[in-house]
């Protein structure tokens, strides 16, 4: 680990997160149901989260400033989502309250292996009106992170960030056909989930996936998170795909792990840390989260994150492209 992560940098960086805000009801069960019938959970929690919301919380937990742009209904659920996130350190002052639309809800089952089953509801009326975003609207931010849940606002934000010259990160998760393809060309950094990367590339080998995605979205830094297999990214300076193994843990709850990765990635990118440190910090933050039930509430503080890193310092491994000279020599 380089000296860059030895102390929290000054000034505090400000990250804008754009997208999902949902009231999740989490039920913890021994095993995942396989058919119809009644399921009896042994633990339950309600919490406001969602991809962008959980990422914003991760930023705040690590000592950064986090602002969330999203939409909720003008209902009791929406009021709870906004107040819950505000109380968690996220600036929700610019959240939209939409008359005639219902706030987003999810019911989530989480089993003892940490796997989950998610049943979400999103009212399309939440996103009928898309506010205009200019580069001036982003003057207070050091980076923006968008998810795929409000694509029209995400696209405007990415384009405005591009004009403003600030890092713009796309959370490349599974989305309806064409959404990632619409957003990706305007992002400076894309961090894909494994299912989304496989779907967009049509491939399942990590090296082939990274190579294909980099060729397709050549303007952006490309990374793919693969859970217990670790994370991969394309190192443009060296022309290699790089791989960092995942911390070895017993997962209790994987819900929001990817969001915590993205929030940590966005903040440390805004702090201009070296990329290998960014990936290591983001990986460990996600791993710490997975060891606590409750979705986003497992996100670590910065002291907790650094303490965990003291016992986990693997080096990233180079994976030369198969048609490169190095690959031919090693073969």
CSV table of C-alpha atoms in Angstrom, one decimal:
chain,number,residue,atom,x,y,z
A,1,UNK,CA,0.0,0.0,0.0
A,2,UNK,CA,1.4,3.4,-0.9
A,3,UNK,CA,1.8,6.3,1.4
A,4,UNK,CA,-1.3,7.9,-0.3
A,5,UNK,CA,-3.7,6.0,2.1
A,6,UNK,CA,-1.8,6.7,5.3
A,7,UNK,CA,-4.0,9.6,6.3
A,8,UNK,CA,-7.3,11.2,5.2
A,9,UNK,CA,-6.5,13.8,2.5
A,10,UNK,CA,-7.4,17.5,2.8
A,11,UNK,CA,-9.6,19.1,1.6
A,12,UNK,CA,-12.5,16.7,2.0
A,13,UNK,CA,-13.7,15.6,-1.5
A,14,UNK,CA,-17.3,16.0,-2.5
A,15,UNK,CA,-19.0,13.2,-4.6
A,16,UNK,CA,-22.3,13.5,-6.3
A,17,UNK,CA,-24.3,10.3,-6.6
A,18,UNK,CA,-27.2,10.1,-9.0
A,19,UNK,CA,-29.9,7.4,-9.2
A,20,UNK,CA,-31.8,5.0,-7.0
A,21,UNK,CA,-33.4,5.7,-3.6
A,22,UNK,CA,-35.4,2.8,-2.2
A,23,UNK,CA,-36.9,1.7,1.0
A,24,UNK,CA,-35.7,-1.8,1.5
A,25,UNK,CA,-37.3,-4.4,3.8
A,26,UNK,CA,-34.6,-7.0,4.6
A,27,UNK,CA,-35.6,-10.4,5.9
A,28,UNK,CA,-32.9,-12.8,7.1
A,29,UNK,CA,-33.6,-16.5,6.5
A,30,UNK,CA,-31.7,-19.7,7.0
A,31,UNK,CA,-32.1,-20.9,3.5
A,32,UNK,CA,-33.4,-19.4,0.3
A,33,UNK,CA,-37.0,-20.6,-0.6
A,34,UNK,CA,-37.3,-22.9,-3.6
A,35,UNK,CA,-41.0,-23.0,-4.1
A,36,UNK,CA,-44.3,-21.6,-2.9
A,37,UNK,CA,-45.3,-21.5,0.8
A,38,UNK,CA,-44.5,-19.5,3.9
A,39,UNK,CA,-41.0,-18.3,4.8
A,40,UNK,CA,-40.2,-17.4,8.4
A,41,UNK,CA,-37.3,-15.0,8.8
A,42,UNK,CA,-35.4,-14.7,12.0
A,43,UNK,CA,-34.3,-11.1,11.6
A,44,UNK,CA,-35.8,-8.0,9.8
A,45,UNK,CA,-34.6,-4.5,9.0
A,46,UNK,CA,-36.1,-1.6,7.0
A,47,UNK,CA,-33.5,0.8,5.6
A,48,UNK,CA,-33.3,3.5,2.8
A,49,UNK,CA,-30.7,2.5,0.2
A,50,UNK,CA,-30.4,1.7,-3.5
A,51,UNK,CA,-27.4,1.8,-5.7
A,52,UNK,CA,-26.6,5.5,-5.7
A,53,UNK,CA,-27.9,6.0,-2.2
A,54,UNK,CA,-25.7,3.2,-0.7
A,55,UNK,CA,-22.7,4.5,-2.6
A,56,UNK,CA,-23.3,8.0,-1.2
A,57,UNK,CA,-23.5,6.5,2.3
A,58,UNK,CA,-20.1,4.8,1.7
A,59,UNK,CA,-18.6,8.2,0.7
A,60,UNK,CA,-20.0,9.8,3.9
A,61,UNK,CA,-18.8,6.9,6.1
A,62,UNK,CA,-15.3,7.3,4.8
A,63,UNK,CA,-15.3,11.0,5.7
A,64,UNK,CA,-16.1,12.4,2.3
A,65,UNK,CA,-19.0,14.7,1.4
A,66,UNK,CA,-21.9,13.0,-0.4
A,67,UNK,CA,-24.8,14.5,-2.2
A,68,UNK,CA,-27.6,12.4,-3.7
A,69,UNK,CA,-29.8,13.3,-6.7
A,70,UNK,CA,-32.8,11.1,-7.1
A,71,UNK,CA,-36.6,11.0,-6.9
A,72,UNK,CA,-39.1,9.7,-4.4
A,73,UNK,CA,-42.9,10.0,-4.3
A,74,UNK,CA,-44.6,12.7,-2.3
A,75,UNK,CA,-45.7,10.0,0.2
A,76,UNK,CA,-44.7,8.7,3.7
A,77,UNK,CA,-42.3,6.3,2.2
A,78,UNK,CA,-40.5,9.0,0.3
A,79,UNK,CA,-40.3,11.2,3.4
A,80,UNK,CA,-38.7,8.2,5.3
A,81,UNK,CA,-36.2,7.6,2.5
A,82,UNK,CA,-35.0,11.2,2.5
A,83,UNK,CA,-34.9,11.6,6.3
A,84,UNK,CA,-33.1,8.2,6.7
A,85,UNK,CA,-30.4,9.1,4.2
A,86,UNK,CA,-30.0,12.6,5.6
A,87,UNK,CA,-29.6,11.3,9.1
A,88,UNK,CA,-26.9,9.0,7.7
A,89,UNK,CA,-24.8,11.9,6.5
A,90,UNK,CA,-26.0,12.2,2.9
A,91,UNK,CA,-27.0,15.6,1.6
A,92,UNK,CA,-30.6,15.0,0.2
A,93,UNK,CA,-31.6,18.7,-0.1
A,94,UNK,CA,-31.9,18.4,-3.9
A,95,UNK,CA,-33.9,15.1,-4.0
A,96,UNK,CA,-37.1,15.5,-6.0
A,97,UNK,CA,-40.5,14.8,-4.4
A,98,UNK,CA,-42.9,13.7,-7.2
A,99,UNK,CA,-46.7,14.1,-6.8
A,100,UNK,CA,-48.7,11.2,-8.1
A,101,UNK,CA,-45.8,8.7,-8.0
A,102,UNK,CA,-45.1,6.0,-5.5
A,103,UNK,CA,-41.7,5.8,-3.9
A,104,UNK,CA,-39.5,2.8,-4.7
A,105,UNK,CA,-39.7,-0.3,-2.5
A,106,UNK,CA,-37.9,-3.6,-2.3
A,107,UNK,CA,-38.4,-6.8,-0.4
A,108,UNK,CA,-35.2,-8.7,0.1
A,109,UNK,CA,-34.4,-12.2,1.4
A,110,UNK,CA,-30.9,-12.8,2.6
A,111,UNK,CA,-29.8,-16.4,3.6
A,112,UNK,CA,-27.1,-17.6,5.9
A,113,UNK,CA,-24.6,-17.8,3.0
A,114,UNK,CA,-25.0,-14.0,2.3
A,115,UNK,CA,-26.9,-14.5,-0.9
A,116,UNK,CA,-30.1,-12.6,-1.6
A,117,UNK,CA,-33.3,-12.6,-3.5
A,118,UNK,CA,-34.6,-9.1,-4.4
A,119,UNK,CA,-38.1,-8.1,-5.4
A,120,UNK,CA,-38.0,-4.4,-6.3
A,121,UNK,CA,-40.8,-2.0,-7.4
A,122,UNK,CA,-40.0,1.3,-9.3
A,123,UNK,CA,-42.8,3.6,-10.3
A,124,UNK,CA,-41.8,4.9,-13.8
A,125,UNK,CA,-43.7,8.2,-13.0
A,126,UNK,CA,-40.8,9.1,-10.6
A,127,UNK,CA,-38.7,9.9,-13.6
A,128,UNK,CA,-41.2,11.5,-16.0
A,129,UNK,CA,-39.6,15.0,-15.6
A,130,UNK,CA,-35.8,15.2,-16.0
A,131,UNK,CA,-34.1,18.3,-14.6
A,132,UNK,CA,-31.5,19.9,-16.8
A,133,UNK,CA,-27.9,19.6,-15.6
A,134,UNK,CA,-25.2,22.1,-16.7
A,135,UNK,CA,-21.5,22.1,-16.0
A,136,UNK,CA,-22.1,25.0,-13.5
A,137,UNK,CA,-24.5,22.7,-11.5
A,138,UNK,CA,-21.5,20.5,-10.8
A,139,UNK,CA,-19.1,23.2,-9.7
A,140,UNK,CA,-19.1,22.0,-6.1
A,141,UNK,CA,-18.3,18.4,-6.9
A,142,UNK,CA,-15.0,16.6,-7.3
A,143,UNK,CA,-16.5,13.5,-9.0
A,144,UNK,CA,-19.9,12.2,-10.0
A,145,UNK,CA,-21.2,8.6,-9.8
A,146,UNK,CA,-24.3,7.6,-11.7
A,147,UNK,CA,-26.2,4.3,-11.6
A,148,UNK,CA,-28.6,2.9,-14.3
A,149,UNK,CA,-31.9,3.5,-12.5
A,150,UNK,CA,-32.6,7.0,-13.8
A,151,UNK,CA,-30.8,6.9,-17.2
A,152,UNK,CA,-31.9,10.2,-18.6
A,153,UNK,CA,-30.7,12.2,-15.6
A,154,UNK,CA,-27.5,10.0,-15.5
A,155,UNK,CA,-26.8,10.9,-19.1
A,156,UNK,CA,-27.2,14.6,-18.5
A,157,UNK,CA,-25.0,14.4,-15.4
A,158,UNK,CA,-22.2,12.5,-17.2
A,159,UNK,CA,-22.2,14.9,-20.1
A,160,UNK,CA,-22.1,17.9,-17.8
A,161,UNK,CA,-19.2,16.4,-15.9
A,162,UNK,CA,-17.4,15.8,-19.1
A,163,UNK,CA,-17.7,19.5,-20.0
A,164,UNK,CA,-16.7,20.5,-16.5
A,165,UNK,CA,-13.6,18.2,-16.6
A,166,UNK,CA,-14.4,16.2,-13.5
A,167,UNK,CA,-14.3,12.4,-13.2
A,168,UNK,CA,-17.6,10.7,-14.1
A,169,UNK,CA,-18.1,7.1,-13.0
A,170,UNK,CA,-20.8,4.8,-14.3
A,171,UNK,CA,-22.0,2.0,-12.0
A,172,UNK,CA,-22.4,-0.6,-14.8
A,173,UNK,CA,-25.0,-2.9,-13.3
A,174,UNK,CA,-27.6,-5.0,-15.1
A,175,UNK,CA,-30.1,-2.7,-16.9
A,176,UNK,CA,-32.7,-2.8,-19.6
A,177,UNK,CA,-31.3,-3.2,-23.1
A,178,UNK,CA,-29.5,-0.2,-24.5
A,179,UNK,CA,-29.1,1.7,-21.2
A,180,UNK,CA,-25.4,0.9,-20.5
A,181,UNK,CA,-24.7,1.4,-24.2
A,182,UNK,CA,-26.3,4.9,-24.0
A,183,UNK,CA,-24.5,6.0,-20.8
A,184,UNK,CA,-21.0,4.4,-21.2
A,185,UNK,CA,-19.6,6.7,-24.0
A,186,UNK,CA,-20.0,9.7,-21.7
A,187,UNK,CA,-18.2,8.2,-18.7
A,188,UNK,CA,-14.5,8.6,-17.8
A,189,UNK,CA,-14.7,5.4,-15.6
A,190,UNK,CA,-16.9,2.4,-15.7
A,191,UNK,CA,-17.1,-0.2,-13.0
A,192,UNK,CA,-19.2,-3.2,-14.2
A,193,UNK,CA,-20.7,-5.9,-12.2
A,194,UNK,CA,-19.9,-9.4,-13.5
A,195,UNK,CA,-23.5,-10.1,-14.8
A,196,UNK,CA,-23.6,-6.8,-16.6
A,197,UNK,CA,-20.1,-7.2,-18.1
A,198,UNK,CA,-21.0,-10.6,-19.4
A,199,UNK,CA,-24.3,-9.4,-20.8
A,200,UNK,CA,-22.8,-6.4,-22.6
A,201,UNK,CA,-19.7,-8.2,-23.9
A,202,UNK,CA,-21.4,-11.6,-24.7
A,203,UNK,CA,-18.3,-13.3,-23.1
A,204,UNK,CA,-17.5,-15.0,-19.8
A,205,UNK,CA,-13.7,-15.1,-19.6
A,206,UNK,CA,-12.4,-12.2,-17.5
A,207,UNK,CA,-9.5,-11.4,-19.8
A,208,UNK,CA,-11.7,-11.5,-22.9
A,209,UNK,CA,-14.4,-9.4,-21.2
A,210,UNK,CA,-12.0,-6.7,-20.2
A,211,UNK,CA,-10.4,-6.6,-23.6
A,212,UNK,CA,-13.8,-6.4,-25.4
A,213,UNK,CA,-15.2,-3.7,-23.1
A,214,UNK,CA,-12.1,-1.6,-23.4
A,215,UNK,CA,-12.2,-1.8,-27.2
A,216,UNK,CA,-15.9,-0.8,-27.2
A,217,UNK,CA,-15.6,2.0,-24.6
A,218,UNK,CA,-12.1,3.1,-25.4
A,219,UNK,CA,-12.4,6.6,-23.7
A,220,UNK,CA,-13.0,5.1,-20.3
A,221,UNK,CA,-11.2,3.3,-17.5
A,222,UNK,CA,-12.8,-0.2,-17.5
A,223,UNK,CA,-13.1,-2.5,-14.5
A,224,UNK,CA,-15.3,-5.5,-13.6
A,225,UNK,CA,-16.0,-6.7,-10.1
A,226,UNK,CA,-16.5,-10.5,-9.7
A,227,UNK,CA,-17.3,-11.1,-6.1
A,228,UNK,CA,-15.2,-13.8,-4.5
A,229,UNK,CA,-13.1,-13.9,-7.7
A,230,UNK,CA,-11.8,-10.4,-7.1
A,231,UNK,CA,-11.8,-7.5,-9.5
A,232,UNK,CA,-10.2,-6.9,-12.8
A,233,UNK,CA,-9.3,-3.7,-14.6
A,234,UNK,CA,-7.6,-2.5,-17.8
A,235,UNK,CA,-4.3,-0.7,-17.2
A,236,UNK,CA,-3.9,1.6,-20.1
A,237,UNK,CA,-0.4,2.7,-19.4
A,238,UNK,CA,0.9,-0.9,-19.4
A,239,UNK,CA,-1.6,-2.4,-21.9
A,240,UNK,CA,-2.5,-5.2,-19.4
A,241,UNK,CA,-5.5,-6.4,-17.7
A,242,UNK,CA,-4.8,-6.5,-14.0
A,243,UNK,CA,-6.4,-8.7,-11.4
A,244,UNK,CA,-6.7,-8.2,-7.6
A,245,UNK,CA,-7.9,-11.2,-5.5
A,246,UNK,CA,-10.8,-10.7,-3.1
A,247,UNK,CA,-10.3,-10.7,0.7
A,248,UNK,CA,-11.1,-14.1,2.2
A,249,UNK,CA,-14.2,-13.7,4.3
A,250,UNK,CA,-17.3,-15.4,5.5
A,251,UNK,CA,-20.1,-13.5,3.8
A,252,UNK,CA,-23.2,-12.8,5.9
A,253,UNK,CA,-24.9,-10.3,3.6
A,254,UNK,CA,-23.8,-9.3,0.1
A,255,UNK,CA,-26.5,-6.7,-0.4
A,256,UNK,CA,-25.0,-3.3,-1.3
A,257,UNK,CA,-21.5,-4.7,-1.5
A,258,UNK,CA,-21.1,-3.5,-5.1
A,259,UNK,CA,-22.5,-0.1,-4.1
A,260,UNK,CA,-20.0,0.3,-1.3
A,261,UNK,CA,-17.3,-0.6,-3.8
A,262,UNK,CA,-18.5,2.1,-6.1
A,263,UNK,CA,-18.8,4.7,-3.4
A,264,UNK,CA,-15.3,4.0,-2.2
A,265,UNK,CA,-14.0,4.0,-5.7
A,266,UNK,CA,-15.5,7.4,-6.5
A,267,UNK,CA,-14.2,9.1,-3.3
A,268,UNK,CA,-10.7,7.7,-3.6
A,269,UNK,CA,-10.6,8.6,-7.3
A,270,UNK,CA,-11.6,12.1,-6.4
A,271,UNK,CA,-8.7,12.0,-3.8
A,272,UNK,CA,-6.4,11.1,-6.7
A,273,UNK,CA,-5.0,8.0,-5.2
A,274,UNK,CA,-3.1,5.5,-7.4
A,275,UNK,CA,-5.4,3.1,-9.1
A,276,UNK,CA,-4.1,0.0,-7.4
A,277,UNK,CA,-4.7,1.6,-4.0
A,278,UNK,CA,-8.2,2.6,-5.2
A,279,UNK,CA,-9.0,-1.0,-6.2
A,280,UNK,CA,-7.6,-2.4,-3.0
A,281,UNK,CA,-9.5,0.1,-0.8
A,282,UNK,CA,-12.7,-0.5,-2.7
A,283,UNK,CA,-12.4,-4.3,-2.5
A,284,UNK,CA,-11.8,-4.3,1.2
A,285,UNK,CA,-14.6,-1.8,1.9
A,286,UNK,CA,-17.0,-4.2,0.0
A,287,UNK,CA,-15.6,-7.2,1.9
A,288,UNK,CA,-16.1,-5.5,5.3
A,289,UNK,CA,-19.7,-4.7,4.3
A,290,UNK,CA,-20.4,-8.4,3.5
A,291,UNK,CA,-19.6,-9.4,7.0
A,292,UNK,CA,-22.5,-7.5,8.5
A,293,UNK,CA,-26.2,-8.0,8.0
A,294,UNK,CA,-28.1,-4.8,7.1
A,295,UNK,CA,-27.3,-3.8,3.5
A,296,UNK,CA,-25.4,-0.5,3.4
A,297,UNK,CA,-25.0,-0.1,7.2
A,298,UNK,CA,-22.0,-2.5,7.0
A,299,UNK,CA,-19.9,0.2,5.1
A,300,UNK,CA,-16.7,0.9,7.0
A,301,UNK,CA,-15.3,4.1,8.4
A,302,UNK,CA,-11.9,5.1,7.2
A,303,UNK,CA,-10.1,3.9,10.3
A,304,UNK,CA,-11.9,0.6,10.1
A,305,UNK,CA,-10.9,0.3,6.5
A,306,UNK,CA,-7.3,1.1,7.1
A,307,UNK,CA,-7.1,-1.3,10.0
A,308,UNK,CA,-8.4,-4.1,7.8
A,309,UNK,CA,-5.9,-3.3,5.1
A,310,UNK,CA,-3.0,-3.8,7.5
A,311,UNK,CA,-3.6,-7.5,7.4
A,312,UNK,CA,-4.4,-7.7,3.6
A,313,UNK,CA,-2.0,-6.4,1.1
A,314,UNK,CA,-1.9,-8.6,-2.0
A,315,UNK,CA,-0.3,-7.3,-5.1
A,316,UNK,CA,-2.3,-7.0,-8.3
A,317,UNK,CA,-1.3,-9.5,-11.0
A,318,UNK,CA,-0.7,-8.6,-14.6
A,319,UNK,CA,-2.6,-10.6,-17.2
A,320,UNK,CA,-1.0,-9.7,-20.6
A,321,UNK,CA,-3.3,-9.7,-23.6
A,322,UNK,CA,-3.1,-13.0,-25.5
A,323,UNK,CA,-1.9,-11.3,-28.7
A,324,UNK,CA,0.8,-9.2,-26.9
A,325,UNK,CA,4.5,-10.0,-27.3
A,326,UNK,CA,4.7,-10.8,-23.5
A,327,UNK,CA,1.9,-13.3,-23.9
A,328,UNK,CA,3.6,-15.0,-26.7
A,329,UNK,CA,6.9,-15.2,-24.8
A,330,UNK,CA,5.2,-16.6,-21.6
A,331,UNK,CA,3.3,-19.2,-23.7
